[in-house]
Amino acid sequence: MEIFRLVFSPIEVNTYILAQESGECAIIDCGCYNESEFGKMTGFLEEKRLKPVLLLNTHCHLDHVFGNGFMLEKYDLRTYCSKEDDRNRLNAVTVARLFGLEMKTPPDPGTYITDGQIISFGETNLEAIHVPGHSKGSMAYYSQKDSVVFTGDALFAGSIGRTDLPGGDYSTLVKSISTRLFTLPKETVVYPGHGHSTTIEKEIKSNPYFN
């Protein structure tokens, strides 16, 4: 599996493209804010000869679902996400206005996922790991074979997600990271929702929220 990172929207969210040798790919957190940004992503996919077959959301805060409508229109893909994040999806338009942004209501998910569920495409299996605290329905996606985990806004390089938004809770987030993410193999590469990648080992040793 080859991993590409594209950064979109005024909030600079990481959109990940997980590519198979066959040309099939999964998209995690399509953050394309407008048609121009979505055009950049589709141009990238065409250049790499990739076909999206799966759309995932780590959670449904506005910046992570900006592009879901575009994905439905272009590729007929609805997202996989946790039902516990429905409130964030439905409130995304209102929250966007508070940020001075405009967006349409994100489309309904295609599939609700639960903790421990395995989501497969091509030769890749992703395990959904429930990591509440930043939002109630936050999910990380872990590939044991590729030794990578996509953590959304739960765990960042040297930091953790904010907990002052509806559904957020600091103690819950710290517990989620400690018991669900820091128990993964230390060499696991962490791909967060914002910023650059890191490793589980590095965060255990140096993340200031745990030291």
PDB file of C-alpha atoms in Angstrom:
ATOM      1  CA  MET A   1       0.000   0.000   0.000  1.00  0.00           C
ATOM      2  CA  GLU A   2       1.294   3.439  -0.944  1.00  0.00           C
ATOM      3  CA  ILE A   3       0.158   6.444   1.095  1.00  0.00           C
ATOM      4  CA  PHE A   4      -0.230   9.978  -0.244  1.00  0.00           C
ATOM      5  CA  ARG A   5      -1.079  13.068   1.811  1.00  0.00           C
ATOM      6  CA  LEU A   6      -2.860  16.114   0.379  1.00  0.00           C
ATOM      7  CA  VAL A   7      -3.694  19.167   2.521  1.00  0.00           C
ATOM      8  CA  PHE A   8      -6.933  21.051   1.919  1.00  0.00           C
ATOM      9  CA  SER A   9      -9.193  23.854   3.187  1.00  0.00           C
ATOM     10  CA  PRO A  10      -8.452  26.948   5.274  1.00  0.00           C
ATOM     11  CA  ILE A  11      -8.228  24.575   8.270  1.00  0.00           C
ATOM     12  CA  GLU A  12      -5.435  22.579   6.580  1.00  0.00           C
ATOM     13  CA  VAL A  13      -6.770  19.074   7.074  1.00  0.00           C
ATOM     14  CA  ASN A  14      -4.808  16.059   5.889  1.00  0.00           C
ATOM     15  CA  THR A  15      -6.564  13.970   3.253  1.00  0.00           C
ATOM     16  CA  TYR A  16      -4.961  10.556   2.838  1.00  0.00           C
ATOM     17  CA  ILE A  17      -5.033   8.426  -0.274  1.00  0.00           C
ATOM     18  CA  LEU A  18      -4.262   4.743   0.288  1.00  0.00           C
ATOM     19  CA  ALA A  19      -3.301   3.213  -3.041  1.00  0.00           C
ATOM     20  CA  GLN A  20      -3.119  -0.408  -4.148  1.00  0.00           C
ATOM     21  CA  GLU A  21      -0.944  -1.683  -6.975  1.00  0.00           C
ATOM     22  CA  SER A  22      -4.186  -2.544  -8.777  1.00  0.00           C
ATOM     23  CA  GLY A  23      -5.074   1.171  -8.920  1.00  0.00           C
ATOM     24  CA  GLU A  24      -7.871   0.967  -6.362  1.00  0.00           C
ATOM     25  CA  CYS A  25      -7.595   3.421  -3.508  1.00  0.00           C
ATOM     26  CA  ALA A  26      -9.288   4.526  -0.309  1.00  0.00           C
ATOM     27  CA  ILE A  27      -9.728   8.138   0.756  1.00  0.00           C
ATOM     28  CA  ILE A  28      -9.565   9.059   4.443  1.00  0.00           C
ATOM     29  CA  ASP A  29     -11.069  12.424   5.461  1.00  0.00           C
ATOM     30  CA  CYS A  30     -11.712  14.132   2.139  1.00  0.00           C
ATOM     31  CA  GLY A  31     -11.169  17.744   3.197  1.00  0.00           C
ATOM     32  CA  CYS A  32     -11.630  19.454  -0.177  1.00  0.00           C
ATOM     33  CA  TYR A  33     -13.371  22.714   0.680  1.00  0.00           C
ATOM     34  CA  ASN A  34     -14.476  23.704  -2.827  1.00  0.00           C
ATOM     35  CA  GLU A  35     -14.605  22.481  -6.407  1.00  0.00           C
ATOM     36  CA  SER A  36     -11.162  23.899  -7.132  1.00  0.00           C
ATOM     37  CA  GLU A  37      -9.577  21.855  -4.346  1.00  0.00           C
ATOM     38  CA  PHE A  38     -11.536  18.778  -5.362  1.00  0.00           C
ATOM     39  CA  GLY A  39     -10.267  19.282  -8.895  1.00  0.00           C
ATOM     40  CA  LYS A  40      -6.719  19.199  -7.582  1.00  0.00           C
ATOM     41  CA  MET A  41      -7.406  15.895  -5.890  1.00  0.00           C
ATOM     42  CA  THR A  42      -9.105  14.307  -8.881  1.00  0.00           C
ATOM     43  CA  GLY A  43      -6.253  15.534 -11.076  1.00  0.00           C
ATOM     44  CA  PHE A  44      -3.798  13.864  -8.713  1.00  0.00           C
ATOM     45  CA  LEU A  45      -5.797  10.639  -8.813  1.00  0.00           C
ATOM     46  CA  GLU A  46      -5.924  10.686 -12.598  1.00  0.00           C
ATOM     47  CA  GLU A  47      -2.194  11.351 -12.805  1.00  0.00           C
ATOM     48  CA  LYS A  48      -1.528   8.348 -10.552  1.00  0.00           C
ATOM     49  CA  ARG A  49      -4.198   6.286 -12.343  1.00  0.00           C
ATOM     50  CA  LEU A  50      -6.078   5.647  -9.125  1.00  0.00           C
ATOM     51  CA  LYS A  51      -9.750   4.798  -8.683  1.00  0.00           C
ATOM     52  CA  PRO A  52     -11.411   5.546  -5.318  1.00  0.00           C
ATOM     53  CA  VAL A  53     -13.442   2.595  -4.047  1.00  0.00           C
ATOM     54  CA  LEU A  54     -13.756   3.512  -0.368  1.00  0.00           C
ATOM     55  CA  LEU A  55     -14.338   6.719   1.621  1.00  0.00           C
ATOM     56  CA  LEU A  56     -13.644   6.831   5.359  1.00  0.00           C
ATOM     57  CA  ASN A  57     -14.028   9.475   8.024  1.00  0.00           C
ATOM     58  CA  THR A  58     -12.073   9.420  11.269  1.00  0.00           C
ATOM     59  CA  HIS A  59     -14.765  11.737  12.621  1.00  0.00           C
ATOM     60  CA  CYS A  60     -17.285  14.209  11.245  1.00  0.00           C
ATOM     61  CA  HIS A  61     -16.112  17.668  12.233  1.00  0.00           C
ATOM     62  CA  LEU A  62     -16.621  20.097   9.364  1.00  0.00           C
ATOM     63  CA  ASP A  63     -13.039  20.132   8.051  1.00  0.00           C
ATOM     64  CA  HIS A  64     -12.981  16.359   7.710  1.00  0.00           C
ATOM     65  CA  VAL A  65     -16.261  16.132   5.768  1.00  0.00           C
ATOM     66  CA  PHE A  66     -15.950  19.145   3.455  1.00  0.00           C
ATOM     67  CA  GLY A  67     -15.410  16.871   0.450  1.00  0.00           C
ATOM     68  CA  ASN A  68     -17.946  14.130   1.127  1.00  0.00           C
ATOM     69  CA  GLY A  69     -20.523  15.666  -1.191  1.00  0.00           C
ATOM     70  CA  PHE A  70     -17.987  15.886  -4.003  1.00  0.00           C
ATOM     71  CA  MET A  71     -17.038  12.232  -3.473  1.00  0.00           C
ATOM     72  CA  LEU A  72     -20.673  11.193  -3.747  1.00  0.00           C
ATOM     73  CA  GLU A  73     -21.246  13.201  -6.923  1.00  0.00           C
ATOM     74  CA  LYS A  74     -18.044  12.131  -8.684  1.00  0.00           C
ATOM     75  CA  TYR A  75     -17.457   8.572  -7.475  1.00  0.00           C
ATOM     76  CA  ASP A  76     -20.832   7.543  -5.983  1.00  0.00           C
ATOM     77  CA  LEU A  77     -19.117   6.890  -2.641  1.00  0.00           C
ATOM     78  CA  ARG A  78     -20.703   7.480   0.739  1.00  0.00           C
ATOM     79  CA  THR A  79     -18.521   7.509   3.797  1.00  0.00           C
ATOM     80  CA  TYR A  80     -17.915   4.935   6.479  1.00  0.00           C
ATOM     81  CA  CYS A  81     -17.998   6.553   9.949  1.00  0.00           C
ATOM     82  CA  SER A  82     -19.289   6.131  13.485  1.00  0.00           C
ATOM     83  CA  LYS A  83     -22.956   6.780  14.193  1.00  0.00           C
ATOM     84  CA  GLU A  84     -21.819   8.547  17.365  1.00  0.00           C
ATOM     85  CA  ASP A  85     -20.522  11.385  15.194  1.00  0.00           C
ATOM     86  CA  ASP A  86     -23.846  12.063  13.454  1.00  0.00           C
ATOM     87  CA  ARG A  87     -24.351  15.183  15.547  1.00  0.00           C
ATOM     88  CA  ASN A  88     -21.128  16.713  14.253  1.00  0.00           C
ATOM     89  CA  ARG A  89     -22.060  15.890  10.665  1.00  0.00           C
ATOM     90  CA  LEU A  90     -25.523  17.419  11.000  1.00  0.00           C
ATOM     91  CA  ASN A  91     -24.153  20.535  12.724  1.00  0.00           C
ATOM     92  CA  ALA A  92     -21.306  21.038  10.250  1.00  0.00           C
ATOM     93  CA  VAL A  93     -23.045  23.831   8.303  1.00  0.00           C
ATOM     94  CA  THR A  94     -23.746  25.829  11.464  1.00  0.00           C
ATOM     95  CA  VAL A  95     -20.215  25.378  12.756  1.00  0.00           C
ATOM     96  CA  ALA A  96     -18.788  26.368   9.373  1.00  0.00           C
ATOM     97  CA  ARG A  97     -20.588  29.704   9.577  1.00  0.00           C
ATOM     98  CA  LEU A  98     -18.971  30.331  12.974  1.00  0.00           C
ATOM     99  CA  PHE A  99     -15.621  29.975  11.197  1.00  0.00           C
ATOM    100  CA  GLY A 100     -16.759  32.326   8.430  1.00  0.00           C
ATOM    101  CA  LEU A 101     -17.045  29.436   5.976  1.00  0.00           C
ATOM    102  CA  GLU A 102     -19.876  28.075   3.828  1.00  0.00           C
ATOM    103  CA  MET A 103     -20.708  24.468   3.024  1.00  0.00           C
ATOM    104  CA  LYS A 104     -23.634  22.238   2.138  1.00  0.00           C
ATOM    105  CA  THR A 105     -24.949  19.644   4.576  1.00  0.00           C
ATOM    106  CA  PRO A 106     -22.737  16.560   4.174  1.00  0.00           C
ATOM    107  CA  PRO A 107     -24.536  13.554   2.671  1.00  0.00           C
ATOM    108  CA  ASP A 108     -25.732  10.700   4.826  1.00  0.00           C
ATOM    109  CA  PRO A 109     -23.098   8.026   5.514  1.00  0.00           C
ATOM    110  CA  GLY A 110     -23.231   4.805   3.587  1.00  0.00           C
ATOM    111  CA  THR A 111     -22.107   2.594   6.469  1.00  0.00           C
ATOM    112  CA  TYR A 112     -21.854   3.059  10.202  1.00  0.00           C
ATOM    113  CA  ILE A 113     -18.833   1.325  11.668  1.00  0.00           C
ATOM    114  CA  THR A 114     -18.107   0.079  15.166  1.00  0.00           C
ATOM    115  CA  ASP A 115     -15.023  -0.556  17.264  1.00  0.00           C
ATOM    116  CA  GLY A 116     -13.008  -3.524  16.060  1.00  0.00           C
ATOM    117  CA  GLN A 117     -14.671  -3.714  12.663  1.00  0.00           C
ATOM    118  CA  ILE A 118     -12.388  -4.694   9.782  1.00  0.00           C
ATOM    119  CA  ILE A 119     -12.792  -2.655   6.608  1.00  0.00           C
ATOM    120  CA  SER A 120     -11.195  -4.177   3.536  1.00  0.00           C
ATOM    121  CA  PHE A 121     -10.323  -2.983   0.060  1.00  0.00           C
ATOM    122  CA  GLY A 122      -7.939  -4.702  -2.315  1.00  0.00           C
ATOM    123  CA  GLU A 123      -5.251  -6.406  -0.226  1.00  0.00           C
ATOM    124  CA  THR A 124      -5.594  -3.979   2.689  1.00  0.00           C
ATOM    125  CA  ASN A 125      -7.457  -4.586   5.944  1.00  0.00           C
ATOM    126  CA  LEU A 126      -8.076  -1.619   8.222  1.00  0.00           C
ATOM    127  CA  GLU A 127      -9.187  -2.135  11.809  1.00  0.00           C
ATOM    128  CA  ALA A 128     -11.472   0.562  13.207  1.00  0.00           C
ATOM    129  CA  ILE A 129     -10.335   1.600  16.685  1.00  0.00           C
ATOM    130  CA  HIS A 130     -12.708   3.750  18.736  1.00  0.00           C
ATOM    131  CA  VAL A 131     -10.740   6.645  20.284  1.00  0.00           C
ATOM    132  CA  PRO A 132     -13.333   9.026  21.794  1.00  0.00           C
ATOM    133  CA  GLY A 133     -12.384  12.262  23.489  1.00  0.00           C
ATOM    134  CA  HIS A 134     -11.926  14.696  20.629  1.00  0.00           C
ATOM    135  CA  SER A 135     -15.389  13.667  19.491  1.00  0.00           C
ATOM    136  CA  LYS A 136     -17.656  10.877  20.687  1.00  0.00           C
ATOM    137  CA  GLY A 137     -17.348   8.906  17.476  1.00  0.00           C
ATOM    138  CA  SER A 138     -13.668   9.378  16.661  1.00  0.00           C
ATOM    139  CA  MET A 139     -12.158   6.358  14.942  1.00  0.00           C
ATOM    140  CA  ALA A 140      -8.560   5.489  14.101  1.00  0.00           C
ATOM    141  CA  TYR A 141      -7.821   3.100  11.243  1.00  0.00           C
ATOM    142  CA  TYR A 142      -5.000   0.625  11.766  1.00  0.00           C
ATOM    143  CA  SER A 143      -3.265  -1.573   9.207  1.00  0.00           C
ATOM    144  CA  GLN A 144      -1.216  -4.230  10.967  1.00  0.00           C
ATOM    145  CA  LYS A 145       0.281  -5.400   7.674  1.00  0.00           C
ATOM    146  CA  ASP A 146       1.555  -1.933   6.754  1.00  0.00           C
ATOM    147  CA  SER A 147       2.275  -0.886  10.367  1.00  0.00           C
ATOM    148  CA  VAL A 148       0.372   2.414  10.054  1.00  0.00           C
ATOM    149  CA  VAL A 149      -2.499   4.065  11.908  1.00  0.00           C
ATOM    150  CA  PHE A 150      -4.605   7.035  10.829  1.00  0.00           C
ATOM    151  CA  THR A 151      -5.578   8.836  14.021  1.00  0.00           C
ATOM    152  CA  GLY A 152      -7.698  11.764  12.856  1.00  0.00           C
ATOM    153  CA  ASP A 153      -7.675  14.492  15.506  1.00  0.00           C
ATOM    154  CA  ALA A 154      -7.085  12.170  18.461  1.00  0.00           C
ATOM    155  CA  LEU A 155      -3.282  12.025  18.398  1.00  0.00           C
ATOM    156  CA  PHE A 156      -0.883  14.439  16.690  1.00  0.00           C
ATOM    157  CA  ALA A 157       2.892  14.653  16.541  1.00  0.00           C
ATOM    158  CA  GLY A 158       3.704  16.101  19.952  1.00  0.00           C
ATOM    159  CA  SER A 159       0.107  16.915  20.820  1.00  0.00           C
ATOM    160  CA  ILE A 160      -3.478  15.679  21.134  1.00  0.00           C
ATOM    161  CA  GLY A 161      -6.819  16.870  19.781  1.00  0.00           C
ATOM    162  CA  ARG A 162      -8.763  19.718  21.335  1.00  0.00           C
ATOM    163  CA  THR A 163     -11.506  18.708  23.738  1.00  0.00           C
ATOM    164  CA  ASP A 164     -13.504  21.936  24.059  1.00  0.00           C
ATOM    165  CA  LEU A 165     -15.931  21.124  21.234  1.00  0.00           C
ATOM    166  CA  PRO A 166     -19.298  19.341  21.746  1.00  0.00           C
ATOM    167  CA  GLY A 167     -18.661  15.704  22.606  1.00  0.00           C
ATOM    168  CA  GLY A 168     -15.071  16.357  23.622  1.00  0.00           C
ATOM    169  CA  ASP A 169     -13.629  15.275  26.955  1.00  0.00           C
ATOM    170  CA  TYR A 170      -9.993  15.582  28.003  1.00  0.00           C
ATOM    171  CA  SER A 171      -9.760  12.618  30.385  1.00  0.00           C
ATOM    172  CA  THR A 172     -11.557  10.387  27.879  1.00  0.00           C
ATOM    173  CA  LEU A 173      -9.145  11.357  25.114  1.00  0.00           C
ATOM    174  CA  VAL A 174      -6.040  10.762  27.224  1.00  0.00           C
ATOM    175  CA  LYS A 175      -7.408   7.365  28.260  1.00  0.00           C
ATOM    176  CA  SER A 176      -8.290   6.481  24.638  1.00  0.00           C
ATOM    177  CA  ILE A 177      -4.789   7.280  23.416  1.00  0.00           C
ATOM    178  CA  SER A 178      -3.122   5.475  26.310  1.00  0.00           C
ATOM    179  CA  THR A 179      -5.187   2.297  26.078  1.00  0.00           C
ATOM    180  CA  ARG A 180      -6.055   2.061  22.374  1.00  0.00           C
ATOM    181  CA  LEU A 181      -3.190   3.706  20.473  1.00  0.00           C
ATOM    182  CA  PHE A 182      -0.137   3.445  22.732  1.00  0.00           C
ATOM    183  CA  THR A 183      -0.747  -0.311  22.908  1.00  0.00           C
ATOM    184  CA  LEU A 184      -0.047  -0.658  19.173  1.00  0.00           C
ATOM    185  CA  PRO A 185       3.461  -1.813  18.134  1.00  0.00           C
ATOM    186  CA  LYS A 186       5.964   0.961  18.839  1.00  0.00           C
ATOM    187  CA  GLU A 187       7.163   1.095  15.243  1.00  0.00           C
ATOM    188  CA  THR A 188       3.658   1.927  13.973  1.00  0.00           C
ATOM    189  CA  VAL A 189       3.668   5.117  11.886  1.00  0.00           C
ATOM    190  CA  VAL A 190       1.010   7.631  12.959  1.00  0.00           C
ATOM    191  CA  TYR A 191      -0.737   9.661  10.251  1.00  0.00           C
ATOM    192  CA  PRO A 192      -2.755  12.400  12.011  1.00  0.00           C
ATOM    193  CA  GLY A 193      -5.561  14.631  10.778  1.00  0.00           C
ATOM    194  CA  HIS A 194      -3.318  17.702  10.800  1.00  0.00           C
ATOM    195  CA  GLY A 195       0.426  18.138  10.633  1.00  0.00           C
ATOM    196  CA  HIS A 196       3.181  15.657   9.912  1.00  0.00           C
ATOM    197  CA  SER A 197       3.525  11.966  10.702  1.00  0.00           C
ATOM    198  CA  THR A 198       5.173  10.468  13.760  1.00  0.00           C
ATOM    199  CA  THR A 199       5.448   7.047  15.434  1.00  0.00           C
ATOM    200  CA  ILE A 200       3.812   5.438  18.432  1.00  0.00           C
ATOM    201  CA  GLU A 201       7.219   5.040  20.074  1.00  0.00           C
ATOM    202  CA  LYS A 202       8.081   8.719  19.665  1.00  0.00           C
ATOM    203  CA  GLU A 203       4.769   9.859  21.127  1.00  0.00           C
ATOM    204  CA  ILE A 204       5.036   7.512  24.108  1.00  0.00           C
ATOM    205  CA  LYS A 205       8.482   8.889  24.856  1.00  0.00           C
ATOM    206  CA  SER A 206       8.072  12.579  24.124  1.00  0.00           C
ATOM    207  CA  ASN A 207       4.435  13.686  23.830  1.00  0.00           C
ATOM    208  CA  PRO A 208       4.102  16.311  26.606  1.00  0.00           C
ATOM    209  CA  TYR A 209       0.561  15.242  27.451  1.00  0.00           C
ATOM    210  CA  PHE A 210       1.866  11.886  28.647  1.00  0.00           C
ATOM    211  CA  ASN A 211       5.204  12.843  30.176  1.00  0.00           C
TER     212      ASN A 211
END
